GROMACS .gro file of C-alpha atoms in nm:
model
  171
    1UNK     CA    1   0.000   0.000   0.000
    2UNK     CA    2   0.149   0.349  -0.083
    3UNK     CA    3   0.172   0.659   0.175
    4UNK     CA    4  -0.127   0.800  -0.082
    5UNK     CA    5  -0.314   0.506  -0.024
    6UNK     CA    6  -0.328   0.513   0.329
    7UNK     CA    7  -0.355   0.872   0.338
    8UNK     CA    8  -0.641   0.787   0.166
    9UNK     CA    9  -0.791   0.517   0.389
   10UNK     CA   10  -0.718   0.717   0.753
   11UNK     CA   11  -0.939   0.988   0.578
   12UNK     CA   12  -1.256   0.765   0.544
   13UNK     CA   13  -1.166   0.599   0.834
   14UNK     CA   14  -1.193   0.976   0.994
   15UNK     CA   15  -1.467   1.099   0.788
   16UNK     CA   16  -1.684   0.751   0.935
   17UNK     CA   17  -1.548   0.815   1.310
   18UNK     CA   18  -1.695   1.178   1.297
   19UNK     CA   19  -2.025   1.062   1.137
   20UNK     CA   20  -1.998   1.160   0.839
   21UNK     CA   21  -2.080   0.885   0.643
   22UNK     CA   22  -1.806   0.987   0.386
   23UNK     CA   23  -1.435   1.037   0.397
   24UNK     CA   24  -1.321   1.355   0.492
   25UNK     CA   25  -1.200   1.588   0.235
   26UNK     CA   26  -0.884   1.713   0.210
   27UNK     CA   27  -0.981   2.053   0.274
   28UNK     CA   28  -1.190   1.903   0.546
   29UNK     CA   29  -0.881   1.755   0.691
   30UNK     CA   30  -0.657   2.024   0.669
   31UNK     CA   31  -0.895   2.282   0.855
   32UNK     CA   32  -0.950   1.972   1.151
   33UNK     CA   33  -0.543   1.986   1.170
   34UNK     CA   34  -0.520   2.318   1.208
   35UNK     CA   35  -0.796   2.352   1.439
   36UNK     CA   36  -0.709   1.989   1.648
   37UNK     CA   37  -0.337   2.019   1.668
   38UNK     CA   38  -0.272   2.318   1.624
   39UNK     CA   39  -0.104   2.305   1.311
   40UNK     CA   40  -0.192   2.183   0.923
   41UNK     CA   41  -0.102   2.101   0.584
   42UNK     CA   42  -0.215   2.298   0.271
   43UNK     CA   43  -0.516   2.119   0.073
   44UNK     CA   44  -0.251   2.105  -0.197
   45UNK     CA   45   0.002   1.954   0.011
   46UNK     CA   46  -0.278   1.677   0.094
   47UNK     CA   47  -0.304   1.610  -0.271
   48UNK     CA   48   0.011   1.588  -0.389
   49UNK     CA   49   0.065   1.310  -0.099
   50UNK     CA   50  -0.249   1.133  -0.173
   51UNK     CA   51  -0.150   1.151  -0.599
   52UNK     CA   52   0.179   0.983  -0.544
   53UNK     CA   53   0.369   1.351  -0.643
   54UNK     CA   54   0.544   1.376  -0.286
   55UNK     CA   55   0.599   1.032  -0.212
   56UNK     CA   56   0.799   1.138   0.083
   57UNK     CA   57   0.722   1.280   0.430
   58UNK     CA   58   0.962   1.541   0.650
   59UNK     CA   59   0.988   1.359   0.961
   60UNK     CA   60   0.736   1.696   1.135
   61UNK     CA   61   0.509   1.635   0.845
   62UNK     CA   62   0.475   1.270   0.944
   63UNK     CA   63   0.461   1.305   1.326
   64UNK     CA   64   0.164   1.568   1.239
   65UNK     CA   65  -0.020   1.335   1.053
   66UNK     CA   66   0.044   1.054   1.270
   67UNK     CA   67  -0.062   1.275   1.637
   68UNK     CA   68  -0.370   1.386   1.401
   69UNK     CA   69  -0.487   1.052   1.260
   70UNK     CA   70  -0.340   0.872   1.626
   71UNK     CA   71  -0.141   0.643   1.405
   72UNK     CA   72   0.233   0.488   1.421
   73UNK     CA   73   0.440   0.736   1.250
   74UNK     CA   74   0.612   0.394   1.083
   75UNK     CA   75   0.291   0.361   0.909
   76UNK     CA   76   0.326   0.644   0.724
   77UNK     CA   77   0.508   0.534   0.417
   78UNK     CA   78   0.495   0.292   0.152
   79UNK     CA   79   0.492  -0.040   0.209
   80UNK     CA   80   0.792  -0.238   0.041
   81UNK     CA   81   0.682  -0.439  -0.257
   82UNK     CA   82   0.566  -0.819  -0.135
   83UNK     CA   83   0.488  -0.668   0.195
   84UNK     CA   84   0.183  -0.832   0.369
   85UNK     CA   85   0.007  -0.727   0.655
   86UNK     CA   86   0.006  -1.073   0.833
   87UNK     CA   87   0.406  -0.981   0.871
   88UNK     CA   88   0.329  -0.723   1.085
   89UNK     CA   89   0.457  -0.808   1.485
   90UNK     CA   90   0.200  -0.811   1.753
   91UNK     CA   91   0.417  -0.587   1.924
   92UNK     CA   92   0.410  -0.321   1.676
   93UNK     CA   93   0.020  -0.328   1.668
   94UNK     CA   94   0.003  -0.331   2.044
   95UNK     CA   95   0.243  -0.028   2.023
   96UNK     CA   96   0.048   0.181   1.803
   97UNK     CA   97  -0.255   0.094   2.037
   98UNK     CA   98  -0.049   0.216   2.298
   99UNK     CA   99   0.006   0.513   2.121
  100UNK     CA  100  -0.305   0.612   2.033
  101UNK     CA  101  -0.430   0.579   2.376
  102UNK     CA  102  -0.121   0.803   2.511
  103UNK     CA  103  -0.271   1.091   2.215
  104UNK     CA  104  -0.616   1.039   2.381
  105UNK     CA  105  -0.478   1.080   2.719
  106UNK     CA  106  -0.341   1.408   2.627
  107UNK     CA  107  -0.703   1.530   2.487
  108UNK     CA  108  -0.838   1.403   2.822
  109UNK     CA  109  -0.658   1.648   3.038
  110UNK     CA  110  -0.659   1.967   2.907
  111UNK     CA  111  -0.674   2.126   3.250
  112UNK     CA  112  -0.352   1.960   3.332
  113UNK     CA  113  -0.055   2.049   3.102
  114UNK     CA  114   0.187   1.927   3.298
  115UNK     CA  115  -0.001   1.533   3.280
  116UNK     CA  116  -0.072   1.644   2.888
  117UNK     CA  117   0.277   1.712   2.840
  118UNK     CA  118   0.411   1.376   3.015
  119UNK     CA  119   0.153   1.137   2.828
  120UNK     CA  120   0.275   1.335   2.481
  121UNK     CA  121   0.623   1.272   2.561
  122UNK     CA  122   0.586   0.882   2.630
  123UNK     CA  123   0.358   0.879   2.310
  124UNK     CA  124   0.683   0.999   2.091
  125UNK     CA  125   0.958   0.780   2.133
  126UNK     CA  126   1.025   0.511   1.955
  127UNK     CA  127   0.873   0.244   2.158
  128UNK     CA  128   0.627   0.403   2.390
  129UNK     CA  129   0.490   0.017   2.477
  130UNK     CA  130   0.882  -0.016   2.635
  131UNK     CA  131   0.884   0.350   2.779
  132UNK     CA  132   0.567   0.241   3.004
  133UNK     CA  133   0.672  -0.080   3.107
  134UNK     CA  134   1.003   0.083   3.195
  135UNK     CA  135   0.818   0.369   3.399
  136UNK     CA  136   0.646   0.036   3.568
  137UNK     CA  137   0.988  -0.044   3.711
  138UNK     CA  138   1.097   0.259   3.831
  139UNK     CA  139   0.781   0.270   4.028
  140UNK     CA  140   0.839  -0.107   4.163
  141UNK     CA  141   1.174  -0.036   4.278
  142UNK     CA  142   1.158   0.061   4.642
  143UNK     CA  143   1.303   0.432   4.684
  144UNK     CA  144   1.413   0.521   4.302
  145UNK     CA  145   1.120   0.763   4.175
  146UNK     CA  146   1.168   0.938   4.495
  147UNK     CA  147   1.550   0.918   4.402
  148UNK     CA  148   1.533   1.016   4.018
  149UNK     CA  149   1.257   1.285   4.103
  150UNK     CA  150   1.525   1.482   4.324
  151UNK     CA  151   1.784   1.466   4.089
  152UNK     CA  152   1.592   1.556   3.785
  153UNK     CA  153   1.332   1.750   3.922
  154UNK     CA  154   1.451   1.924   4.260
  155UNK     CA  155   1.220   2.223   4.283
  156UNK     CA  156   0.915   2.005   4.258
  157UNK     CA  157   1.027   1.695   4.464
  158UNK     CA  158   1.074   1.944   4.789
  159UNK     CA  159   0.714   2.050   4.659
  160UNK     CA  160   0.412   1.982   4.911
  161UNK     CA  161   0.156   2.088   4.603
  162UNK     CA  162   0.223   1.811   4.413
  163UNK     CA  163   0.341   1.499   4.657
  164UNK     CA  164   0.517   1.175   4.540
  165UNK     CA  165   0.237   0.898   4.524
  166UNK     CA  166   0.236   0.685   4.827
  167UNK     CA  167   0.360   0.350   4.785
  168UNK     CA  168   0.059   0.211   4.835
  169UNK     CA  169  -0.029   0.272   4.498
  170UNK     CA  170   0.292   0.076   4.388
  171UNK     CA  171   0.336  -0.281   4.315
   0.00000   0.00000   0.00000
């Protein structure tokens, strides 16, 4: 499948999620980008993408589309020829999952940028399925968030408005 392609298919796939029985237009998508995230791509842009004319993302361009559409950035290019979708890891489907509930997370808390801003940060590396289960560890072993919150963040770890979480609520 080509970058167009699935340009293509995330905008139906949109256009159905927001009830509107119809993909989204280009125009249509580039206004919800601007007005979502913050930021967009030209109608034009959209086209030449979707037409096979700029076959080729800048890595920002990418990472727009993919925080937009909640997608793996790695999904947005073409596929190598012979590639099937049954070759796809588990892993890499659980990690776009992953992802997409991290972008939702950050719409969830508005009110919070500092929570917003953490959740968007985990949703952005590479492997954001590792980055959690990492963070999981940190908070099992006895004494090291309290540790690592001193030594990156000192200000707010002598704090009282914003207390460590007791260890009750760790494994």
């Amino acid at each position: 499948m080509t970058l167009g392609d699935k340009l293509r298919s995330l905008r139906a796939v949109e256009g159905s999620l927001r009830g509107l029985g119809r993909p989204m237009t280009q125009l249509e998508l580039a206004r919800a980008m601007k007005r979502e995230v913050g930021r967009g791509l030209s109608q034009a842009y959209l086209s030449q993408i979707e037409n096979g004319s700029r076959p080729h993302l800048t890595q920002a361009t990418r990472d727009l589309l993919a925080r937009f559409f909640r997608v793996y950035p790695g999904f947005l290019v073409d596929d190598p020829e012979g590639y099937s979708l049954g070759l796809q890891s588990d892993l890499r489907a659980t990690d776009a999952k992953v992802d997409r509930w991290l972008y939702a997370g950050v719409e969830q808390f508005p009110a919070d940028p500092e929570l917003s801003e953490a959740l968007l940060t985990i949703a952005e590396v590479p492997d954001s399925r590792q980055a959690l289960l990492l963070l999981s560890e940190i908070l099992r072993a006895p004494g090291l968030a309290e540790r690592l919150s001193e030594v990156l963040r000192p200000a707010r770890a002598t704090s009282s408005e914003h207390p460590p979480p007791p260890n009750s609520l760790r494994n």
